[in-house]
């Protein structure tokens, strides 16, 4: 019976079990736990009982609240998690200089030279690629106007692809015969947002400069 007990409501150090989560592939039961820091995590019965999992991961990560990374100011820990293979990492709630709220993992903040929200990242990437690419010829206006998802697309949104290897959504844009990447995102809607912004910057300016809009 021990193996089937419900842990809901039980406390393990900083964690309180909220509900049962999907079991592991090998059948180990897992639980969604709320951490005292406001974060959350999913842990197996075994790891909770043995004390291997005692917090959401916040003990290992120093508090970044108030710190500034690029355009982002960290507002505090969030209960959002970033999927990374079989485990998830806690994310920080950040405010971008444009006012948008975005969620970033600790190492993303620390390792990225330019931290910003996906909207600003889309603009930034588009602008630098545009500068690098110059701005003549190659782009088919009819294709810009007829922006249906390509047949081989898996997401239903043109230029947004799911990459199995990284478990992420990638935003791309083909412009003037070149395919440009606008980042990879855990959340589908962030990739769509990046793609849309790239479209605005590229195609909008292109149509305008060519007197087509
Ligand atoms: Zn925590
Ligand atoms: Zn922004």
Short mmCIF file of C-alpha atoms and ligand atoms in Angstrom, two decimals:
data_model
loop_
_atom_site.label_atom_id
_atom_site.label_comp_id
_atom_site.label_asym_id
_atom_site.label_seq_id
_atom_site.Cartn_x
_atom_site.Cartn_y
_atom_site.Cartn_z
CA UNK A 1 0.00 0.00 0.00
CA UNK A 2 2.93 2.31 0.73
CA UNK A 3 3.72 2.70 -2.96
CA UNK A 4 0.22 3.92 -3.68
CA UNK A 5 -0.18 6.43 -0.86
CA UNK A 6 -1.20 9.93 -1.84
CA UNK A 7 1.32 12.61 -0.89
CA UNK A 8 -1.08 15.47 -1.52
CA UNK A 9 -0.91 18.01 1.30
CA UNK A 10 2.29 16.52 2.71
CA UNK A 11 5.30 18.69 3.32
CA UNK A 12 8.89 17.80 2.45
CA UNK A 13 11.19 20.54 3.69
CA UNK A 14 10.37 23.61 1.54
CA UNK A 15 7.92 21.71 -0.65
CA UNK A 16 4.23 21.09 -0.22
CA UNK A 17 2.63 18.53 -2.51
CA UNK A 18 -0.23 20.04 -4.50
CA UNK A 19 -1.34 17.31 -6.87
CA UNK A 20 -0.26 14.17 -8.65
CA UNK A 21 1.61 14.68 -11.90
CA UNK A 22 2.22 12.33 -14.82
CA UNK A 23 4.34 9.34 -13.86
CA UNK A 24 7.80 8.78 -15.32
CA UNK A 25 8.21 6.51 -18.32
CA UNK A 26 9.27 3.73 -15.95
CA UNK A 27 6.09 4.13 -13.93
CA UNK A 28 7.39 6.08 -10.93
CA UNK A 29 4.73 8.33 -9.53
CA UNK A 30 5.43 12.06 -9.54
CA UNK A 31 3.97 15.02 -7.72
CA UNK A 32 3.57 18.70 -8.40
CA UNK A 33 4.95 20.56 -5.39
CA UNK A 34 4.73 24.20 -4.44
CA UNK A 35 7.91 25.63 -2.95
CA UNK A 36 8.06 28.17 -0.12
CA UNK A 37 9.86 30.57 -2.50
CA UNK A 38 6.80 30.69 -4.78
CA UNK A 39 8.30 28.36 -7.37
CA UNK A 40 7.17 24.84 -8.07
CA UNK A 41 8.58 21.55 -9.25
CA UNK A 42 7.66 17.99 -10.06
CA UNK A 43 9.31 15.25 -7.99
CA UNK A 44 9.02 11.49 -7.69
CA UNK A 45 7.72 9.81 -4.54
CA UNK A 46 11.18 8.31 -4.02
CA UNK A 47 13.03 11.61 -4.24
CA UNK A 48 10.61 13.31 -1.84
CA UNK A 49 10.78 10.50 0.73
CA UNK A 50 14.56 10.17 0.55
CA UNK A 51 15.08 13.93 0.87
CA UNK A 52 16.84 14.25 -2.47
CA UNK A 53 14.30 16.83 -3.56
CA UNK A 54 13.70 19.42 -0.85
CA UNK A 55 13.05 22.59 -2.86
CA UNK A 56 12.24 23.74 -6.39
CA UNK A 57 15.89 24.35 -7.21
CA UNK A 58 15.94 27.78 -5.59
CA UNK A 59 18.49 26.77 -2.95
CA UNK A 60 21.08 26.33 -5.64
CA UNK A 61 20.21 29.57 -7.39
CA UNK A 62 20.98 32.87 -5.66
CA UNK A 63 18.19 35.43 -5.51
CA UNK A 64 18.38 37.66 -8.59
CA UNK A 65 15.50 39.94 -7.59
CA UNK A 66 16.30 43.54 -8.55
CA UNK A 67 19.25 42.59 -10.73
CA UNK A 68 19.44 43.99 -14.26
CA UNK A 69 20.44 41.88 -17.27
CA UNK A 70 20.49 43.77 -20.55
CA UNK A 71 17.02 45.27 -20.98
CA UNK A 72 15.55 43.08 -18.23
CA UNK A 73 15.00 43.86 -14.58
CA UNK A 74 14.30 40.80 -12.42
CA UNK A 75 11.05 41.25 -10.48
CA UNK A 76 11.24 37.98 -8.55
CA UNK A 77 10.88 34.22 -8.74
CA UNK A 78 7.95 32.89 -10.71
CA UNK A 79 6.21 29.54 -10.70
CA UNK A 80 6.94 29.17 -14.42
CA UNK A 81 9.25 26.35 -15.35
CA UNK A 82 11.40 25.92 -18.40
CA UNK A 83 11.37 22.37 -19.78
CA UNK A 84 14.86 21.07 -20.36
CA UNK A 85 14.94 17.39 -21.24
CA UNK A 86 13.47 15.42 -18.36
CA UNK A 87 13.87 18.17 -15.80
CA UNK A 88 12.56 21.70 -15.55
CA UNK A 89 14.31 24.81 -14.29
CA UNK A 90 12.67 27.64 -12.36
CA UNK A 91 12.21 30.91 -14.20
CA UNK A 92 12.45 34.53 -13.09
CA UNK A 93 9.77 37.07 -13.78
CA UNK A 94 11.45 40.00 -15.55
CA UNK A 95 10.32 43.32 -16.91
CA UNK A 96 11.79 44.49 -20.20
CA UNK A 97 12.52 48.18 -20.82
CA UNK A 98 9.61 48.10 -23.32
CA UNK A 99 7.30 47.19 -20.42
CA UNK A 100 6.69 43.55 -21.40
CA UNK A 101 6.86 40.84 -18.75
CA UNK A 102 8.95 37.82 -19.66
CA UNK A 103 10.20 34.69 -17.90
CA UNK A 104 13.83 33.61 -18.03
CA UNK A 105 15.87 30.83 -16.47
CA UNK A 106 18.89 31.78 -14.36
CA UNK A 107 21.50 30.60 -16.85
CA UNK A 108 19.68 32.28 -19.73
CA UNK A 109 19.96 35.59 -17.90
CA UNK A 110 23.57 35.09 -16.92
CA UNK A 111 24.88 33.70 -20.19
CA UNK A 112 23.14 35.96 -22.63
CA UNK A 113 24.89 39.14 -23.71
CA UNK A 114 21.57 40.70 -24.71
CA UNK A 115 18.71 39.87 -22.38
CA UNK A 116 15.37 41.20 -23.58
CA UNK A 117 11.79 40.12 -24.15
CA UNK A 118 10.88 38.11 -27.25
CA UNK A 119 9.34 41.18 -28.91
CA UNK A 120 12.53 43.21 -28.50
CA UNK A 121 14.64 40.16 -29.43
CA UNK A 122 12.71 39.80 -32.67
CA UNK A 123 13.26 43.45 -33.53
CA UNK A 124 16.90 43.33 -32.52
CA UNK A 125 17.64 40.18 -34.55
CA UNK A 126 15.75 41.53 -37.54
CA UNK A 127 17.55 44.83 -37.42
CA UNK A 128 21.01 43.32 -37.20
CA UNK A 129 20.27 40.77 -39.91
CA UNK A 130 18.84 43.53 -42.09
CA UNK A 131 21.93 45.59 -41.64
CA UNK A 132 24.13 42.59 -42.42
CA UNK A 133 22.09 41.57 -45.45
CA UNK A 134 21.79 44.97 -47.10
CA UNK A 135 18.41 45.79 -48.49
CA UNK A 136 17.94 45.04 -52.21
CA UNK A 137 16.31 42.39 -54.37
CA UNK A 138 15.60 38.74 -53.79
CA UNK A 139 12.39 39.01 -51.85
CA UNK A 140 9.24 37.91 -53.58
CA UNK A 141 6.44 40.34 -52.82
CA UNK A 142 3.77 37.79 -53.76
CA UNK A 143 5.13 35.48 -51.10
CA UNK A 144 4.98 38.16 -48.46
CA UNK A 145 1.39 38.92 -49.34
CA UNK A 146 0.37 35.27 -49.40
CA UNK A 147 1.63 34.23 -46.02
CA UNK A 148 0.10 30.81 -45.48
CA UNK A 149 2.05 28.16 -43.61
CA UNK A 150 4.29 26.10 -45.86
CA UNK A 151 3.11 22.55 -46.47
CA UNK A 152 5.87 20.87 -44.50
CA UNK A 153 5.29 23.09 -41.51
CA UNK A 154 4.33 21.38 -38.24
CA UNK A 155 3.08 24.36 -36.28
CA UNK A 156 0.46 25.91 -38.57
CA UNK A 157 2.31 29.22 -38.43
CA UNK A 158 4.67 30.08 -41.24
CA UNK A 159 8.26 30.31 -40.06
CA UNK A 160 7.66 28.63 -36.71
CA UNK A 161 9.05 25.13 -36.35
CA UNK A 162 9.22 22.61 -33.56
CA UNK A 163 12.69 21.27 -33.05
CA UNK A 164 12.58 17.87 -31.42
CA UNK A 165 16.28 17.82 -30.52
CA UNK A 166 16.07 20.90 -28.32
CA UNK A 167 12.41 20.54 -27.39
CA UNK A 168 11.94 24.15 -28.49
CA UNK A 169 10.05 26.24 -31.00
CA UNK A 170 12.21 28.03 -33.52
CA UNK A 171 11.31 31.21 -35.36
CA UNK A 172 12.73 31.73 -38.82
CA UNK A 173 12.22 34.11 -41.69
CA UNK A 174 13.29 33.79 -45.29
CA UNK A 175 14.14 37.12 -46.76
CA UNK A 176 16.08 37.94 -49.91
CA UNK A 177 17.00 34.29 -50.38
CA UNK A 178 18.44 33.94 -46.89
CA UNK A 179 16.91 32.05 -43.99
CA UNK A 180 17.43 33.92 -40.75
CA UNK A 181 16.89 32.58 -37.27
CA UNK A 182 15.07 34.59 -34.64
CA UNK A 183 15.74 32.40 -31.67
CA UNK A 184 14.29 29.31 -30.03
CA UNK A 185 11.64 29.41 -27.39
CA UNK A 186 10.13 27.03 -24.87
CA UNK A 187 6.75 28.52 -25.52
CA UNK A 188 5.12 28.31 -28.94
CA UNK A 189 3.55 31.76 -28.62
CA UNK A 190 6.94 33.36 -27.96
CA UNK A 191 8.27 31.90 -31.22
CA UNK A 192 5.18 33.15 -33.06
CA UNK A 193 5.70 36.57 -31.52
CA UNK A 194 9.35 36.65 -32.62
CA UNK A 195 8.40 35.62 -36.14
CA UNK A 196 5.63 38.26 -36.33
CA UNK A 197 7.99 40.97 -35.21
CA UNK A 198 10.59 39.88 -37.72
CA UNK A 199 7.90 40.04 -40.42
CA UNK A 200 6.94 43.55 -39.39
CA UNK A 201 10.53 44.79 -39.41
CA UNK A 202 11.55 43.06 -42.62
CA UNK A 203 8.54 42.93 -44.79
CA UNK A 204 6.96 46.10 -43.49
CA UNK A 205 10.04 48.16 -44.24
CA UNK A 206 10.62 46.37 -47.51
CA UNK A 207 7.12 47.04 -48.81
CA UNK A 208 7.30 50.60 -47.62
CA UNK A 209 10.65 51.32 -49.23
CA UNK A 210 9.49 49.84 -52.48
CA UNK A 211 6.29 51.83 -52.45
CA UNK A 212 4.15 48.70 -52.28
CA UNK A 213 2.10 49.52 -49.24
ZN1 LIG B 1 11.95 27.28 -4.23
ZN1 LIG B 2 11.01 44.29 -24.65
#
